[in-house]
XYZ file of N, CA and C in Angstrom:
207
model
N -11.113 -27.687 -3.606
C -9.913 -27.185 -2.149
C -10.252 -25.821 -2.579
N -9.829 -24.834 -1.771
C -10.250 -23.078 -2.223
C -8.662 -22.760 -1.661
N -8.509 -22.168 -2.123
C -6.702 -21.620 -1.920
C -6.009 -20.756 -2.942
N -5.392 -19.893 -2.173
C -5.102 -18.330 -2.670
C -4.862 -17.828 -3.598
N -3.767 -18.654 -4.142
C -3.152 -17.926 -6.138
C -2.643 -19.578 -7.153
N -3.413 -19.536 -7.761
C -3.637 -20.345 -9.234
C -2.851 -19.701 -10.737
N -1.742 -19.576 -10.865
C -1.617 -19.020 -12.054
C -0.646 -20.539 -12.814
N -1.205 -19.929 -14.052
C -1.376 -20.559 -15.486
C -0.262 -20.867 -15.393
N 1.147 -21.073 -16.249
C 1.414 -21.182 -17.515
C 1.467 -21.614 -18.570
N 0.066 -21.953 -18.587
C -0.112 -22.763 -19.793
C -0.457 -21.885 -21.223
N 0.159 -22.106 -21.999
C -0.112 -20.523 -23.202
C -1.674 -21.939 -23.805
N -2.229 -20.737 -25.194
C -3.535 -20.577 -25.329
C -3.968 -22.172 -26.325
N -3.245 -22.562 -26.877
C -3.415 -23.891 -27.074
C -3.282 -25.045 -26.285
N -3.527 -24.762 -24.742
C -4.336 -25.940 -24.306
C -5.437 -25.597 -22.509
N -5.724 -25.911 -23.635
C -8.115 -25.423 -23.213
C -7.864 -26.023 -21.908
N -7.280 -28.025 -22.114
C -7.320 -28.180 -20.541
C -7.160 -27.605 -19.798
N -5.494 -27.240 -19.357
C -5.193 -26.058 -18.308
C -6.183 -24.804 -18.179
N -6.615 -24.356 -19.503
C -7.838 -23.100 -18.349
C -8.736 -24.035 -18.490
N -9.598 -24.560 -18.239
C -11.195 -25.427 -18.393
C -10.502 -25.353 -16.620
N -9.977 -26.458 -15.411
C -8.640 -26.543 -14.775
C -8.703 -25.647 -13.978
N -7.876 -24.094 -14.789
C -8.136 -22.466 -14.310
C -9.667 -22.076 -13.666
N -10.778 -21.960 -14.827
C -11.863 -21.721 -14.528
C -12.527 -22.321 -13.592
N -12.458 -23.585 -12.936
C -13.248 -24.072 -12.115
C -12.833 -24.571 -11.115
N -11.639 -23.582 -10.603
C -10.645 -23.836 -9.507
C -11.499 -22.651 -8.728
N -11.479 -23.402 -7.360
C -11.335 -22.416 -6.778
C -10.703 -21.234 -6.085
N -9.818 -20.906 -7.257
C -8.166 -20.381 -6.080
C -9.162 -17.877 -5.877
N -8.705 -18.030 -5.211
C -8.644 -16.459 -4.627
C -8.679 -16.092 -5.726
N -6.919 -15.376 -5.947
C -6.485 -15.383 -7.316
C -6.709 -15.835 -8.447
N -6.191 -15.653 -9.788
C -6.075 -16.628 -10.696
C -4.966 -15.661 -11.802
N -4.294 -16.161 -12.579
C -3.061 -14.896 -12.880
C -2.847 -16.179 -14.097
N -2.584 -15.370 -15.962
C -2.010 -16.048 -16.672
C -1.427 -15.471 -17.976
N -1.547 -16.352 -18.201
C -1.099 -14.995 -19.728
C -2.563 -14.193 -20.264
N -2.221 -13.403 -21.484
C -3.906 -12.602 -21.432
C -3.543 -13.539 -22.591
N -5.250 -14.327 -22.806
C -6.061 -14.798 -23.919
C -6.643 -13.533 -24.924
N -7.079 -13.718 -25.863
C -8.111 -12.902 -26.641
C -9.457 -13.371 -25.702
N -9.223 -14.714 -25.925
C -11.144 -15.328 -25.871
C -11.511 -14.855 -24.486
N -10.299 -15.677 -23.768
C -10.542 -16.503 -22.308
C -10.499 -14.802 -21.691
N -11.161 -14.009 -20.586
C -11.450 -13.593 -20.253
C -11.306 -13.600 -18.243
N -10.784 -15.233 -17.844
C -11.519 -15.362 -16.572
C -9.911 -15.303 -15.384
N -8.744 -14.259 -15.253
C -7.969 -14.139 -15.094
C -8.089 -13.090 -14.595
N -7.847 -13.002 -12.943
C -7.497 -11.732 -12.100
C -6.472 -10.838 -12.792
N -5.232 -11.489 -13.184
C -4.250 -10.989 -13.305
C -4.260 -11.655 -14.632
N -4.038 -10.297 -15.637
C -3.644 -11.082 -17.069
C -2.617 -10.465 -17.649
N -1.602 -11.556 -17.430
C -0.490 -10.695 -18.963
C 0.338 -10.652 -19.824
N -0.368 -9.525 -21.146
C -0.105 -9.462 -22.059
C 1.562 -10.030 -22.806
N 1.701 -11.071 -23.081
C 3.241 -11.047 -22.991
C 3.176 -12.402 -23.840
N 4.002 -12.761 -24.504
C 4.427 -13.572 -25.633
C 4.724 -14.900 -23.905
N 3.687 -16.347 -24.430
C 3.272 -17.461 -23.921
C 5.408 -17.789 -23.339
N 6.164 -18.265 -23.889
C 7.898 -18.583 -24.001
C 8.720 -17.573 -23.181
N 7.773 -16.275 -22.589
C 8.965 -15.639 -21.634
C 8.818 -15.492 -20.460
N 9.044 -16.920 -19.615
C 8.087 -16.976 -18.115
C 8.953 -16.023 -17.187
N 10.131 -15.593 -17.143
C 10.937 -15.042 -16.817
C 10.187 -13.613 -16.495
N 10.191 -13.050 -17.745
C 9.364 -11.154 -17.922
C 7.705 -11.840 -17.120
N 6.935 -12.666 -17.487
C 5.887 -12.884 -16.488
C 6.155 -13.188 -14.983
N 7.065 -13.358 -15.063
C 7.267 -13.620 -13.414
C 7.236 -12.643 -13.005
N 8.143 -11.858 -13.716
C 9.185 -10.826 -12.984
C 6.932 -9.286 -12.874
N 6.325 -9.279 -13.791
C 5.177 -8.603 -14.211
C 4.420 -9.223 -12.889
N 3.691 -10.765 -13.212
C 3.312 -11.097 -11.927
C 3.406 -10.388 -10.862
N 4.969 -10.819 -10.356
C 5.495 -10.255 -9.181
C 5.138 -8.678 -8.854
N 5.370 -7.645 -9.448
C 5.251 -6.607 -9.998
C 3.147 -6.221 -9.120
N 1.965 -7.447 -10.132
C 0.691 -5.778 -9.919
C 0.752 -6.926 -8.381
N 1.464 -7.740 -8.241
C 0.811 -8.517 -6.594
C 1.627 -7.852 -5.750
N 2.824 -6.901 -5.764
C 3.206 -6.499 -5.262
C 2.698 -5.165 -4.508
N 1.965 -4.449 -6.087
C 0.975 -3.671 -6.392
C -0.675 -3.395 -4.907
N -1.133 -5.125 -5.423
C -2.319 -4.875 -4.552
C -2.542 -5.763 -3.094
N -0.116 -5.099 -2.676
C -0.145 -6.033 -1.429
C -0.393 -6.597 -0.830
N 0.297 -8.035 -1.600
C -0.578 -9.348 -1.633
C 0.768 -10.276 -1.275
N 2.085 -9.122 -2.244
C 2.970 -9.853 -1.445
C 3.775 -9.095 -0.672
N 4.958 -9.246 -0.773
C 5.954 -7.789 -0.369
C 6.998 -7.393 -1.576
């Protein structure tokens, strides 16, 4: 199914989540920055346990891209 935004909250050690993200038909993909994987349109380089910071940074990027208000 095609959809607008996929957000992957999983850390680097959960390979299945990254494969599912890679295979998805999302128009825009966001996740934590991973050194070896470069398939997210937006990747935030912070520790994967800082969900609130990730959400704040992702919101900023989506506002800059005028995808949300």
